[in-house]
């Protein structure tokens, strides 16, 4: 059901127009491409640019994907949103978008992560989300993901599971890739405008769950650019 609906709406002009408009007016896109002059001079080598997705609403790239998935949930008439979170940024972004559209939101979070990320837990509660503590296993992100999937398969008729990382069953990695690829497409355009060059020599991104790295890398896969993921 999810794959069928996504493939339909991916080509739907009204859906894409709404996603683009909210990306601009709600998220604050495009995020800047910033020339790190001081760091460039300090290292004395390549010119270094930062793609500043931490300037998005809620403070991370996570909201790009959350917005896209919740817009899909609305069209699938799913009124209950669930998510997993570790460091908390995905939970905050999901809570924000669910709150905007008046949807119930439940966030699964390992008890160890809840202790470490009290500020993000506060923000999620502030936006009306219910935080469900997960005590099993290591009580961290993997275990929270397991509990969220158990919830989803039990309540699939009413519930949309917003996955934040490049994980989970098909078509989720594809959804995350497509909604996060706005990072890479913007970077391409901005880099050319700023430097006059068509492509950077290399891309570097941190890799945890993989969503921001995949979002940056995907639009460059067919290009002659060295790609480096750092764990």
Coordinates of C-alpha atoms in Angstrom, one line a residue:
X1 CA 0.0 0.0 0.0
X2 CA 2.7 2.4 1.0
X3 CA 4.8 1.8 -2.1
X4 CA 1.8 2.1 -4.4
X5 CA 0.7 5.4 -2.9
X6 CA 4.2 6.8 -2.9
X7 CA 4.9 6.0 -6.5
X8 CA 1.6 7.7 -7.5
X9 CA 2.1 10.9 -5.4
X10 CA 5.8 11.1 -6.4
X11 CA 4.6 12.1 -9.9
X12 CA 1.6 14.2 -8.6
X13 CA 2.0 17.9 -9.3
X14 CA -0.2 19.0 -6.4
X15 CA 1.8 16.9 -3.9
X16 CA 5.1 18.1 -5.2
X17 CA 4.0 21.7 -5.3
X18 CA 2.9 21.5 -1.6
X19 CA 6.1 19.8 -0.6
X20 CA 8.1 22.5 -2.4
X21 CA 6.1 25.4 -0.9
X22 CA 6.3 24.1 2.6
X23 CA 10.0 23.3 2.2
X24 CA 10.4 27.0 1.5
X25 CA 8.0 28.6 3.9
X26 CA 7.9 26.1 6.8
X27 CA 11.3 24.5 6.7
X28 CA 13.2 27.5 5.4
X29 CA 14.8 26.0 2.3
X30 CA 17.1 26.4 0.5
X31 CA 19.6 26.1 3.3
X32 CA 22.8 28.1 2.7
X33 CA 26.0 26.8 1.2
X34 CA 28.6 28.5 3.3
X35 CA 32.2 29.1 2.4
X36 CA 34.3 28.3 5.5
X37 CA 37.0 30.9 4.8
X38 CA 38.8 30.6 8.2
X39 CA 38.9 26.8 8.1
X40 CA 40.1 26.8 4.5
X41 CA 42.9 29.2 5.4
X42 CA 43.8 27.3 8.5
X43 CA 44.1 23.9 6.7
X44 CA 45.8 25.6 3.7
X45 CA 44.4 23.3 1.1
X46 CA 41.0 22.7 -0.5
X47 CA 38.3 25.3 -0.4
X48 CA 35.7 24.0 2.2
X49 CA 32.0 24.6 2.0
X50 CA 29.3 23.7 4.5
X51 CA 25.8 22.8 3.6
X52 CA 23.9 24.4 6.5
X53 CA 21.0 22.1 7.0
X54 CA 21.1 22.7 10.8
X55 CA 19.5 26.0 10.0
X56 CA 16.3 24.3 9.0
X57 CA 13.2 24.6 11.3
X58 CA 13.8 22.2 14.3
X59 CA 17.6 22.4 13.8
X60 CA 18.5 19.5 11.5
X61 CA 18.0 17.9 8.1
X62 CA 15.5 15.4 9.5
X63 CA 12.5 17.6 8.8
X64 CA 12.9 17.3 5.0
X65 CA 11.9 13.7 5.2
X66 CA 9.3 14.1 8.0
X67 CA 7.5 16.7 5.9
X68 CA 7.4 14.5 2.9
X69 CA 6.2 11.4 4.7
X70 CA 3.5 13.2 6.7
X71 CA 2.2 14.8 3.5
X72 CA 2.0 11.2 2.2
X73 CA 0.3 10.0 5.4
X74 CA -2.4 12.7 5.0
X75 CA -3.2 11.5 1.5
X76 CA -3.4 7.9 2.8
X77 CA -5.8 9.1 5.5
X78 CA -3.6 7.9 8.3
X79 CA -4.4 10.1 11.4
X80 CA -1.9 8.5 13.8
X81 CA 1.9 9.1 13.3
X82 CA 4.6 7.1 15.0
X83 CA 8.4 7.4 14.8
X84 CA 11.6 6.2 16.4
X85 CA 14.4 8.5 17.6
X86 CA 17.8 8.2 19.1
X87 CA 19.5 11.6 19.5
X88 CA 16.1 13.1 19.3
X89 CA 16.2 15.3 16.2
X90 CA 14.0 13.0 14.1
X91 CA 11.5 12.8 17.0
X92 CA 11.4 16.6 17.3
X93 CA 11.0 17.0 13.5
X94 CA 8.2 14.4 13.3
X95 CA 6.4 16.0 16.3
X96 CA 6.6 19.4 14.7
X97 CA 5.1 18.3 11.4
X98 CA 2.5 16.1 13.0
X99 CA 1.5 19.1 15.3
X100 CA 1.2 21.4 12.2
X101 CA -1.3 19.1 10.6
X102 CA -3.2 18.2 13.9
X103 CA -2.2 14.5 13.9
X104 CA -1.6 12.3 16.9
X105 CA 2.1 11.5 17.3
X106 CA 3.9 8.8 19.3
X107 CA 7.7 8.7 19.5
X108 CA 9.5 5.5 20.6
X109 CA 12.8 6.3 22.3
X110 CA 15.2 4.1 24.3
X111 CA 15.3 4.8 28.0
X112 CA 19.1 5.5 27.8
X113 CA 18.5 8.0 25.0
X114 CA 15.7 9.7 27.0
X115 CA 18.2 10.3 29.8
X116 CA 20.8 11.7 27.5
X117 CA 18.5 13.9 25.4
X118 CA 16.3 15.6 27.9
X119 CA 16.0 18.9 26.0
X120 CA 14.8 17.1 22.8
X121 CA 12.3 15.1 24.9
X122 CA 11.0 18.4 26.4
X123 CA 10.6 19.8 22.8
X124 CA 8.7 16.8 21.7
X125 CA 6.3 17.0 24.7
X126 CA 5.9 20.7 24.1
X127 CA 4.6 19.9 20.6
X128 CA 2.1 17.4 21.9
X129 CA 3.9 14.1 21.2
X130 CA 3.7 11.1 23.5
X131 CA 7.1 9.6 24.3
X132 CA 7.2 5.9 24.8
X133 CA 10.2 4.7 26.7
X134 CA 11.8 1.4 25.4
X135 CA 13.6 -0.7 28.0
X136 CA 14.6 -3.8 26.0
X137 CA 18.0 -4.6 24.6
X138 CA 20.5 -1.7 24.9
X139 CA 17.6 0.7 25.3
X140 CA 18.8 2.8 22.4
X141 CA 17.8 3.5 18.8
X142 CA 17.8 0.0 17.4
X143 CA 15.4 -1.1 20.2
X144 CA 13.2 1.9 19.7
X145 CA 13.0 1.1 16.0
X146 CA 11.9 -2.5 16.8
X147 CA 9.1 -1.3 19.1
X148 CA 7.9 1.2 16.5
X149 CA 7.7 -1.5 13.8
X150 CA 5.8 -3.8 16.2
X151 CA 3.3 -0.9 16.7
X152 CA 3.0 -0.2 13.0
X153 CA 2.2 -3.8 11.9
X154 CA -0.4 -4.0 14.7
X155 CA -2.1 -0.7 13.8
X156 CA -1.4 -0.4 10.1
X157 CA -4.9 0.6 9.2
X158 CA -4.8 3.9 11.1
X159 CA -1.0 4.5 11.5
X160 CA 1.8 5.9 9.4
X161 CA 5.3 5.1 10.5
X162 CA 7.7 7.9 9.7
X163 CA 11.2 6.3 9.5
X164 CA 14.0 8.8 9.8
X165 CA 17.0 6.9 8.7
X166 CA 18.0 4.8 5.6
X167 CA 16.7 1.7 7.2
X168 CA 13.7 -0.5 7.4
X169 CA 11.6 -2.4 4.8
X170 CA 11.2 -1.3 1.3
X171 CA 10.1 1.4 0.3
X172 CA 11.4 3.3 3.3
X173 CA 15.0 3.7 2.2
X174 CA 13.8 5.0 -1.1
X175 CA 11.4 7.5 0.6
X176 CA 14.2 8.8 2.8
X177 CA 16.6 9.1 -0.2
X178 CA 14.1 11.0 -2.3
X179 CA 12.9 13.5 0.3
X180 CA 16.5 14.1 1.6
X181 CA 18.0 14.5 -1.9
X182 CA 16.9 18.1 -1.8
X183 CA 20.2 18.6 0.1
X184 CA 22.3 17.4 -2.8
X185 CA 20.3 19.1 -5.6
X186 CA 20.5 22.4 -3.8
X187 CA 24.2 21.9 -3.2
X188 CA 24.8 21.4 -7.0
X189 CA 23.0 24.6 -7.9
X190 CA 24.6 26.7 -5.2
X191 CA 28.1 25.4 -5.8
X192 CA 28.0 26.3 -9.4
X193 CA 26.6 29.8 -8.6
X194 CA 29.3 30.5 -6.0
X195 CA 32.3 29.1 -7.7
X196 CA 31.6 29.0 -11.4
X197 CA 32.6 25.3 -11.4
X198 CA 30.1 22.6 -12.3
X199 CA 31.1 20.2 -9.6
X200 CA 33.0 20.0 -6.3
X201 CA 36.0 17.6 -6.2
X202 CA 34.7 15.7 -3.2
X203 CA 31.7 15.4 -0.8
X204 CA 32.1 14.5 2.8
X205 CA 29.2 13.6 5.2
X206 CA 28.9 11.9 8.6
X207 CA 27.1 8.6 8.5
X208 CA 24.9 7.4 11.3
X209 CA 21.5 6.3 10.1
X210 CA 22.6 7.6 6.7
X211 CA 19.8 10.0 5.8
X212 CA 21.8 13.2 5.5
X213 CA 24.7 11.4 3.7
X214 CA 22.3 9.8 1.2
X215 CA 20.5 13.1 0.7
X216 CA 23.8 14.8 -0.2
X217 CA 25.4 12.0 -2.2
X218 CA 22.5 10.7 -4.3
X219 CA 22.3 13.6 -6.8
X220 CA 26.1 13.2 -7.5
X221 CA 26.3 9.5 -8.0
X222 CA 26.5 9.7 -11.8
X223 CA 29.2 12.5 -11.6
X224 CA 32.9 12.4 -11.3
X225 CA 33.0 13.4 -7.7
X226 CA 34.8 11.6 -4.8
X227 CA 32.3 10.6 -2.1
X228 CA 33.4 10.1 1.5
X229 CA 31.2 8.9 4.4
X230 CA 32.6 9.3 7.9
X231 CA 31.4 7.1 10.7

